[in-house]
Amino acid sequence: FPSHDTPPNPNDSYYANSSLQNALKVIYALAARKNSVTPDAGSFQDDFLKTALDSSSAGFIVMDHERQIIYNNQSAPLETNTEGKPMIKLIFPETDSINTWLDHCEVASVHEEKIWTRIPTDVPGDECKYYDVIASYNKGSKQEVIITCIDRTSIYKTNEDAFDFISFAAHELRGPITVIRGYLDVFEQELGATLDKDHLELLQRLKVSASRLSGYINNILNTAKPYRDWETDR
């Protein structure tokens, strides 16, 4: 159908920094061949497009109205289920999964798009990969759902390793700080009556500082807890 919308520029920084740049160039190249169609052009274009998409590091998945995968390129994160059929190997949050979104689309939308970030293929580990996922829904189309998976493992894995170190360090510090606070409480109970005013004030300052440091550590661990719970629930 004719459109007055300006097509995306593959040289824009958003596309140039992702695997979508090559896909856009392939689509535009195929469109440029439209006026020189020959009897074998359809087969040539299909092979050309398949080769181009398979060379992309971005994963492309196409699903029909029954949510069956009817096409995927080689980079698509897939696995085989017990029935021998391909299925998406991505672990979405339980309350915000792609199936939950598609349930909503089937009831309330004709065309809709959604983006998920930092979606893992597995529990955290050396084999786990992380993707940003873009899904497009077009009601009634033969290719009703098109999913683009952009591999961001190199970015998110680095962040996760740094996060693990901070969380580990905070956890290791909490034990000694708890012990220090305990000794300060015992010291105050056993010797508080024998201390002069200056010593009592110094003891109170030590207790306040220990409590403040303990609070900082607990804040770090509490911040980590929702993330860790999400990973564990997977």
PDB file of C-alpha atoms in Angstrom:
ATOM      1  CA  PHE A   1       0.000   0.000   0.000  1.00  0.00           C
ATOM      2  CA  PRO A   2       1.263   3.537  -0.736  1.00  0.00           C
ATOM      3  CA  SER A   3       2.653   5.359   2.260  1.00  0.00           C
ATOM      4  CA  HIS A   4       3.821   8.917   2.877  1.00  0.00           C
ATOM      5  CA  ASP A   5       5.875   7.877   5.904  1.00  0.00           C
ATOM      6  CA  THR A   6       9.621   8.427   5.650  1.00  0.00           C
ATOM      7  CA  PRO A   7      11.401   5.060   5.769  1.00  0.00           C
ATOM      8  CA  PRO A   8      14.070   4.612   8.448  1.00  0.00           C
ATOM      9  CA  ASN A   9      17.605   5.589   7.503  1.00  0.00           C
ATOM     10  CA  PRO A  10      19.950   2.627   8.079  1.00  0.00           C
ATOM     11  CA  ASN A  11      22.809   5.077   8.686  1.00  0.00           C
ATOM     12  CA  ASP A  12      21.089   6.668  11.683  1.00  0.00           C
ATOM     13  CA  SER A  13      23.006   5.974  14.889  1.00  0.00           C
ATOM     14  CA  TYR A  14      20.143   3.881  16.353  1.00  0.00           C
ATOM     15  CA  TYR A  15      20.316   1.399  13.465  1.00  0.00           C
ATOM     16  CA  ALA A  16      24.058   1.707  12.831  1.00  0.00           C
ATOM     17  CA  ASN A  17      24.768   0.537  16.378  1.00  0.00           C
ATOM     18  CA  SER A  18      22.612  -2.569  16.037  1.00  0.00           C
ATOM     19  CA  SER A  19      22.178  -5.516  13.711  1.00  0.00           C
ATOM     20  CA  LEU A  20      19.111  -3.891  12.182  1.00  0.00           C
ATOM     21  CA  GLN A  21      21.274  -1.819   9.830  1.00  0.00           C
ATOM     22  CA  ASN A  22      22.098  -4.805   7.592  1.00  0.00           C
ATOM     23  CA  ALA A  23      18.487  -5.958   7.559  1.00  0.00           C
ATOM     24  CA  LEU A  24      17.291  -2.517   6.430  1.00  0.00           C
ATOM     25  CA  LYS A  25      19.888  -2.400   3.673  1.00  0.00           C
ATOM     26  CA  VAL A  26      18.753  -5.795   2.414  1.00  0.00           C
ATOM     27  CA  ILE A  27      15.104  -4.714   2.371  1.00  0.00           C
ATOM     28  CA  TYR A  28      15.951  -1.541   0.450  1.00  0.00           C
ATOM     29  CA  ALA A  29      18.102  -3.520  -1.993  1.00  0.00           C
ATOM     30  CA  LEU A  30      15.220  -5.875  -2.702  1.00  0.00           C
ATOM     31  CA  ALA A  31      12.860  -2.950  -3.189  1.00  0.00           C
ATOM     32  CA  ALA A  32      15.285  -1.422  -5.704  1.00  0.00           C
ATOM     33  CA  ARG A  33      15.113  -4.630  -7.770  1.00  0.00           C
ATOM     34  CA  LYS A  34      11.347  -4.453  -8.039  1.00  0.00           C
ATOM     35  CA  ASN A  35      11.373  -2.825 -11.479  1.00  0.00           C
ATOM     36  CA  SER A  36      13.634  -5.506 -12.931  1.00  0.00           C
ATOM     37  CA  VAL A  37      11.618  -8.583 -12.005  1.00  0.00           C
ATOM     38  CA  THR A  38      12.220 -11.686 -14.137  1.00  0.00           C
ATOM     39  CA  PRO A  39      10.498 -15.090 -13.971  1.00  0.00           C
ATOM     40  CA  ASP A  40      13.216 -16.277 -11.566  1.00  0.00           C
ATOM     41  CA  ALA A  41      13.411 -13.063  -9.582  1.00  0.00           C
ATOM     42  CA  GLY A  42      11.090 -14.237  -6.811  1.00  0.00           C
ATOM     43  CA  SER A  43      13.229 -17.268  -6.058  1.00  0.00           C
ATOM     44  CA  PHE A  44      16.392 -15.178  -6.272  1.00  0.00           C
ATOM     45  CA  GLN A  45      15.037 -12.567  -3.889  1.00  0.00           C
ATOM     46  CA  ASP A  46      13.898 -15.209  -1.400  1.00  0.00           C
ATOM     47  CA  ASP A  47      17.353 -16.812  -1.398  1.00  0.00           C
ATOM     48  CA  PHE A  48      19.051 -13.421  -1.242  1.00  0.00           C
ATOM     49  CA  LEU A  49      16.920 -12.303   1.711  1.00  0.00           C
ATOM     50  CA  LYS A  50      17.365 -15.605   3.562  1.00  0.00           C
ATOM     51  CA  THR A  51      21.151 -15.469   3.147  1.00  0.00           C
ATOM     52  CA  ALA A  52      21.246 -11.857   4.301  1.00  0.00           C
ATOM     53  CA  LEU A  53      19.098 -12.469   7.370  1.00  0.00           C
ATOM     54  CA  ASP A  54      21.065 -15.580   8.319  1.00  0.00           C
ATOM     55  CA  SER A  55      24.245 -13.501   8.268  1.00  0.00           C
ATOM     56  CA  SER A  56      22.791 -11.039  10.777  1.00  0.00           C
ATOM     57  CA  SER A  57      23.613 -11.339  14.478  1.00  0.00           C
ATOM     58  CA  ALA A  58      20.045 -10.235  15.261  1.00  0.00           C
ATOM     59  CA  GLY A  59      17.466 -12.997  15.562  1.00  0.00           C
ATOM     60  CA  PHE A  60      14.263 -12.810  13.503  1.00  0.00           C
ATOM     61  CA  ILE A  61      11.197 -14.917  14.299  1.00  0.00           C
ATOM     62  CA  VAL A  62       7.860 -14.902  12.446  1.00  0.00           C
ATOM     63  CA  MET A  63       4.707 -16.441  13.930  1.00  0.00           C
ATOM     64  CA  ASP A  64       1.257 -17.044  12.465  1.00  0.00           C
ATOM     65  CA  HIS A  65      -2.100 -16.342  14.138  1.00  0.00           C
ATOM     66  CA  GLU A  66      -1.826 -19.615  16.069  1.00  0.00           C
ATOM     67  CA  ARG A  67       1.558 -18.524  17.451  1.00  0.00           C
ATOM     68  CA  GLN A  68       3.368 -21.212  15.499  1.00  0.00           C
ATOM     69  CA  ILE A  69       6.838 -20.289  14.295  1.00  0.00           C
ATOM     70  CA  ILE A  70       6.771 -20.203  10.494  1.00  0.00           C
ATOM     71  CA  TYR A  71      10.189 -18.621   9.939  1.00  0.00           C
ATOM     72  CA  ASN A  72      13.372 -17.941  11.852  1.00  0.00           C
ATOM     73  CA  ASN A  73      16.894 -17.044  10.860  1.00  0.00           C
ATOM     74  CA  GLN A  74      19.964 -18.784  12.234  1.00  0.00           C
ATOM     75  CA  SER A  75      20.561 -16.246  15.003  1.00  0.00           C
ATOM     76  CA  ALA A  76      17.080 -16.607  16.496  1.00  0.00           C
ATOM     77  CA  PRO A  77      17.171 -17.862  20.117  1.00  0.00           C
ATOM     78  CA  LEU A  78      15.157 -21.069  19.741  1.00  0.00           C
ATOM     79  CA  GLU A  79      14.997 -24.540  21.223  1.00  0.00           C
ATOM     80  CA  THR A  80      12.984 -27.673  20.392  1.00  0.00           C
ATOM     81  CA  ASN A  81      10.085 -28.732  22.609  1.00  0.00           C
ATOM     82  CA  THR A  82       9.062 -32.305  23.461  1.00  0.00           C
ATOM     83  CA  GLU A  83       6.956 -32.428  20.282  1.00  0.00           C
ATOM     84  CA  GLY A  84       9.944 -31.572  18.117  1.00  0.00           C
ATOM     85  CA  LYS A  85       8.662 -28.076  17.330  1.00  0.00           C
ATOM     86  CA  PRO A  86      10.728 -24.902  17.646  1.00  0.00           C
ATOM     87  CA  MET A  87       9.957 -22.590  20.552  1.00  0.00           C
ATOM     88  CA  ILE A  88      11.425 -19.294  21.709  1.00  0.00           C
ATOM     89  CA  LYS A  89      14.241 -19.791  24.197  1.00  0.00           C
ATOM     90  CA  LEU A  90      13.785 -16.597  26.185  1.00  0.00           C
ATOM     91  CA  ILE A  91      12.765 -16.242  29.823  1.00  0.00           C
ATOM     92  CA  PHE A  92      10.306 -13.354  30.114  1.00  0.00           C
ATOM     93  CA  PRO A  93       9.035 -12.035  33.473  1.00  0.00           C
ATOM     94  CA  GLU A  94       5.979 -14.066  34.458  1.00  0.00           C
ATOM     95  CA  THR A  95       3.696 -11.020  34.589  1.00  0.00           C
ATOM     96  CA  ASP A  96       5.034  -9.504  31.368  1.00  0.00           C
ATOM     97  CA  SER A  97       5.622 -12.423  29.021  1.00  0.00           C
ATOM     98  CA  ILE A  98       5.219 -12.306  25.268  1.00  0.00           C
ATOM     99  CA  ASN A  99       2.218 -14.637  25.509  1.00  0.00           C
ATOM    100  CA  THR A 100       0.543 -12.318  28.030  1.00  0.00           C
ATOM    101  CA  TRP A 101       1.118  -9.423  25.642  1.00  0.00           C
ATOM    102  CA  LEU A 102      -0.262 -11.391  22.674  1.00  0.00           C
ATOM    103  CA  ASP A 103      -3.354 -12.327  24.706  1.00  0.00           C
ATOM    104  CA  HIS A 104      -3.943  -8.608  25.192  1.00  0.00           C
ATOM    105  CA  CYS A 105      -3.301  -7.829  21.517  1.00  0.00           C
ATOM    106  CA  GLU A 106      -5.789 -10.430  20.286  1.00  0.00           C
ATOM    107  CA  VAL A 107      -8.531  -8.817  22.357  1.00  0.00           C
ATOM    108  CA  ALA A 108      -7.734  -5.123  22.156  1.00  0.00           C
ATOM    109  CA  SER A 109      -5.429  -4.328  19.220  1.00  0.00           C
ATOM    110  CA  VAL A 110      -5.124  -4.375  15.459  1.00  0.00           C
ATOM    111  CA  HIS A 111      -1.513  -3.247  15.369  1.00  0.00           C
ATOM    112  CA  GLU A 112       0.792  -2.939  18.352  1.00  0.00           C
ATOM    113  CA  GLU A 113       4.491  -3.015  19.161  1.00  0.00           C
ATOM    114  CA  LYS A 114       6.319  -3.750  22.396  1.00  0.00           C
ATOM    115  CA  ILE A 115       9.930  -3.734  23.549  1.00  0.00           C
ATOM    116  CA  TRP A 116      11.478  -5.812  26.322  1.00  0.00           C
ATOM    117  CA  THR A 117      15.035  -5.260  27.539  1.00  0.00           C
ATOM    118  CA  ARG A 118      17.543  -7.601  29.141  1.00  0.00           C
ATOM    119  CA  ILE A 119      15.680 -10.843  28.478  1.00  0.00           C
ATOM    120  CA  PRO A 120      17.847 -13.904  29.290  1.00  0.00           C
ATOM    121  CA  THR A 121      17.935 -17.276  27.558  1.00  0.00           C
ATOM    122  CA  ASP A 122      18.722 -19.149  30.756  1.00  0.00           C
ATOM    123  CA  VAL A 123      19.565 -18.753  34.416  1.00  0.00           C
ATOM    124  CA  PRO A 124      22.658 -16.569  34.941  1.00  0.00           C
ATOM    125  CA  GLY A 125      25.843 -18.341  33.918  1.00  0.00           C
ATOM    126  CA  ASP A 126      28.477 -18.576  31.254  1.00  0.00           C
ATOM    127  CA  GLU A 127      26.026 -19.975  28.670  1.00  0.00           C
ATOM    128  CA  CYS A 128      23.310 -17.368  29.285  1.00  0.00           C
ATOM    129  CA  LYS A 129      22.714 -14.728  26.641  1.00  0.00           C
ATOM    130  CA  TYR A 130      20.737 -11.494  26.997  1.00  0.00           C
ATOM    131  CA  TYR A 131      18.526  -9.893  24.355  1.00  0.00           C
ATOM    132  CA  ASP A 132      16.527  -6.758  23.760  1.00  0.00           C
ATOM    133  CA  VAL A 133      13.318  -7.971  22.129  1.00  0.00           C
ATOM    134  CA  ILE A 134      11.042  -6.027  19.767  1.00  0.00           C
ATOM    135  CA  ALA A 135       7.694  -7.615  18.902  1.00  0.00           C
ATOM    136  CA  SER A 136       5.256  -6.349  16.279  1.00  0.00           C
ATOM    137  CA  TYR A 137       1.654  -7.568  16.094  1.00  0.00           C
ATOM    138  CA  ASN A 138      -0.537  -7.195  12.993  1.00  0.00           C
ATOM    139  CA  LYS A 139      -3.968  -8.746  13.427  1.00  0.00           C
ATOM    140  CA  GLY A 140      -5.112 -10.965  10.560  1.00  0.00           C
ATOM    141  CA  SER A 141      -1.789 -11.006   8.740  1.00  0.00           C
ATOM    142  CA  LYS A 142      -0.262 -14.311   7.654  1.00  0.00           C
ATOM    143  CA  GLN A 143       2.823 -13.129   9.511  1.00  0.00           C
ATOM    144  CA  GLU A 144       0.863 -11.946  12.507  1.00  0.00           C
ATOM    145  CA  VAL A 145       3.803 -11.629  14.904  1.00  0.00           C
ATOM    146  CA  ILE A 146       7.322 -10.541  13.980  1.00  0.00           C
ATOM    147  CA  ILE A 147       9.946 -10.709  16.709  1.00  0.00           C
ATOM    148  CA  THR A 148      13.399  -9.163  16.510  1.00  0.00           C
ATOM    149  CA  CYS A 149      15.962 -10.271  19.108  1.00  0.00           C
ATOM    150  CA  ILE A 150      19.055  -8.074  19.451  1.00  0.00           C
ATOM    151  CA  ASP A 151      21.938  -9.745  21.259  1.00  0.00           C
ATOM    152  CA  ARG A 152      23.115  -7.461  24.090  1.00  0.00           C
ATOM    153  CA  THR A 153      25.067 -10.090  26.023  1.00  0.00           C
ATOM    154  CA  SER A 154      28.342  -8.169  25.852  1.00  0.00           C
ATOM    155  CA  ILE A 155      26.682  -5.173  27.528  1.00  0.00           C
ATOM    156  CA  TYR A 156      24.395  -6.824  30.067  1.00  0.00           C
ATOM    157  CA  LYS A 157      26.864  -9.540  31.070  1.00  0.00           C
ATOM    158  CA  THR A 158      29.460  -6.924  32.002  1.00  0.00           C
ATOM    159  CA  ASN A 159      26.879  -5.050  34.066  1.00  0.00           C
ATOM    160  CA  GLU A 160      25.808  -8.263  35.782  1.00  0.00           C
ATOM    161  CA  ASP A 161      29.386  -9.166  36.738  1.00  0.00           C
ATOM    162  CA  ALA A 162      29.890  -5.719  38.273  1.00  0.00           C
ATOM    163  CA  PHE A 163      26.563  -6.013  40.073  1.00  0.00           C
ATOM    164  CA  ASP A 164      27.523  -9.454  41.443  1.00  0.00           C
ATOM    165  CA  PHE A 165      30.781  -8.079  42.835  1.00  0.00           C
ATOM    166  CA  ILE A 166      29.056  -5.168  44.607  1.00  0.00           C
ATOM    167  CA  SER A 167      26.395  -7.473  46.028  1.00  0.00           C
ATOM    168  CA  PHE A 168      29.012  -9.967  47.207  1.00  0.00           C
ATOM    169  CA  ALA A 169      31.129  -7.257  48.830  1.00  0.00           C
ATOM    170  CA  ALA A 170      28.109  -5.804  50.637  1.00  0.00           C
ATOM    171  CA  HIS A 171      27.112  -9.245  51.902  1.00  0.00           C
ATOM    172  CA  GLU A 172      30.627  -9.929  53.210  1.00  0.00           C
ATOM    173  CA  LEU A 173      30.731  -6.567  55.004  1.00  0.00           C
ATOM    174  CA  ARG A 174      27.408  -7.058  56.767  1.00  0.00           C
ATOM    175  CA  GLY A 175      28.786  -9.793  59.075  1.00  0.00           C
ATOM    176  CA  PRO A 176      31.677  -7.795  60.577  1.00  0.00           C
ATOM    177  CA  ILE A 177      29.513  -4.689  60.990  1.00  0.00           C
ATOM    178  CA  THR A 178      26.892  -6.732  62.847  1.00  0.00           C
ATOM    179  CA  VAL A 179      29.589  -8.082  65.157  1.00  0.00           C
ATOM    180  CA  ILE A 180      30.930  -4.567  65.827  1.00  0.00           C
ATOM    181  CA  ARG A 181      27.455  -3.290  66.663  1.00  0.00           C
ATOM    182  CA  GLY A 182      26.961  -6.227  69.022  1.00  0.00           C
ATOM    183  CA  TYR A 183      30.206  -5.559  70.885  1.00  0.00           C
ATOM    184  CA  LEU A 184      29.360  -1.872  71.198  1.00  0.00           C
ATOM    185  CA  ASP A 185      25.984  -2.741  72.747  1.00  0.00           C
ATOM    186  CA  VAL A 186      27.644  -5.138  75.205  1.00  0.00           C
ATOM    187  CA  PHE A 187      30.313  -2.559  76.005  1.00  0.00           C
ATOM    188  CA  GLU A 188      27.671   0.060  76.785  1.00  0.00           C
ATOM    189  CA  GLN A 189      25.644  -2.324  78.981  1.00  0.00           C
ATOM    190  CA  GLU A 190      28.608  -3.645  80.935  1.00  0.00           C
ATOM    191  CA  LEU A 191      30.748  -0.525  81.279  1.00  0.00           C
ATOM    192  CA  GLY A 192      28.431   2.380  80.523  1.00  0.00           C
ATOM    193  CA  ALA A 193      27.940   3.274  84.171  1.00  0.00           C
ATOM    194  CA  THR A 194      31.699   3.565  84.702  1.00  0.00           C
ATOM    195  CA  LEU A 195      32.409   5.834  81.712  1.00  0.00           C
ATOM    196  CA  ASP A 196      32.666   9.578  81.926  1.00  0.00           C
ATOM    197  CA  LYS A 197      30.669  11.932  79.711  1.00  0.00           C
ATOM    198  CA  ASP A 198      33.293  12.222  76.968  1.00  0.00           C
ATOM    199  CA  HIS A 199      33.693   8.465  76.713  1.00  0.00           C
ATOM    200  CA  LEU A 200      29.933   7.935  76.589  1.00  0.00           C
ATOM    201  CA  GLU A 201      29.631  10.497  73.797  1.00  0.00           C
ATOM    202  CA  LEU A 202      32.389   8.730  71.846  1.00  0.00           C
ATOM    203  CA  LEU A 203      30.617   5.400  72.322  1.00  0.00           C
ATOM    204  CA  GLN A 204      27.364   6.846  71.014  1.00  0.00           C
ATOM    205  CA  ARG A 205      29.133   8.240  67.955  1.00  0.00           C
ATOM    206  CA  LEU A 206      30.613   4.806  67.261  1.00  0.00           C
ATOM    207  CA  LYS A 207      27.169   3.203  67.539  1.00  0.00           C
ATOM    208  CA  VAL A 208      25.605   5.791  65.210  1.00  0.00           C
ATOM    209  CA  SER A 209      28.370   5.314  62.632  1.00  0.00           C
ATOM    210  CA  ALA A 210      28.076   1.518  62.808  1.00  0.00           C
ATOM    211  CA  SER A 211      24.291   1.705  62.415  1.00  0.00           C
ATOM    212  CA  ARG A 212      24.617   4.080  59.474  1.00  0.00           C
ATOM    213  CA  LEU A 213      27.118   1.792  57.738  1.00  0.00           C
ATOM    214  CA  SER A 214      24.873  -1.196  58.401  1.00  0.00           C
ATOM    215  CA  GLY A 215      21.981   0.726  56.833  1.00  0.00           C
ATOM    216  CA  TYR A 216      24.015   1.436  53.703  1.00  0.00           C
ATOM    217  CA  ILE A 217      24.870  -2.239  53.340  1.00  0.00           C
ATOM    218  CA  ASN A 218      21.248  -3.309  53.855  1.00  0.00           C
ATOM    219  CA  ASN A 219      20.122  -0.801  51.208  1.00  0.00           C
ATOM    220  CA  ILE A 220      22.513  -2.349  48.696  1.00  0.00           C
ATOM    221  CA  LEU A 221      21.312  -5.867  49.488  1.00  0.00           C
ATOM    222  CA  ASN A 222      17.649  -4.820  49.416  1.00  0.00           C
ATOM    223  CA  THR A 223      18.202  -3.230  46.016  1.00  0.00           C
ATOM    224  CA  ALA A 224      19.734  -6.478  44.791  1.00  0.00           C
ATOM    225  CA  LYS A 225      16.943  -8.642  46.206  1.00  0.00           C
ATOM    226  CA  PRO A 226      14.208  -7.941  43.596  1.00  0.00           C
ATOM    227  CA  TYR A 227      16.710  -8.659  40.809  1.00  0.00           C
ATOM    228  CA  ARG A 228      17.900 -11.874  42.464  1.00  0.00           C
ATOM    229  CA  ASP A 229      14.346 -12.994  43.236  1.00  0.00           C
ATOM    230  CA  TRP A 230      13.432 -12.457  39.566  1.00  0.00           C
ATOM    231  CA  GLU A 231      16.403 -14.545  38.449  1.00  0.00           C
ATOM    232  CA  THR A 232      15.641 -17.279  41.012  1.00  0.00           C
ATOM    233  CA  ASP A 233      11.974 -17.476  39.981  1.00  0.00           C
ATOM    234  CA  ARG A 234      13.040 -18.276  36.458  1.00  0.00           C
TER     235      ARG A 234
END
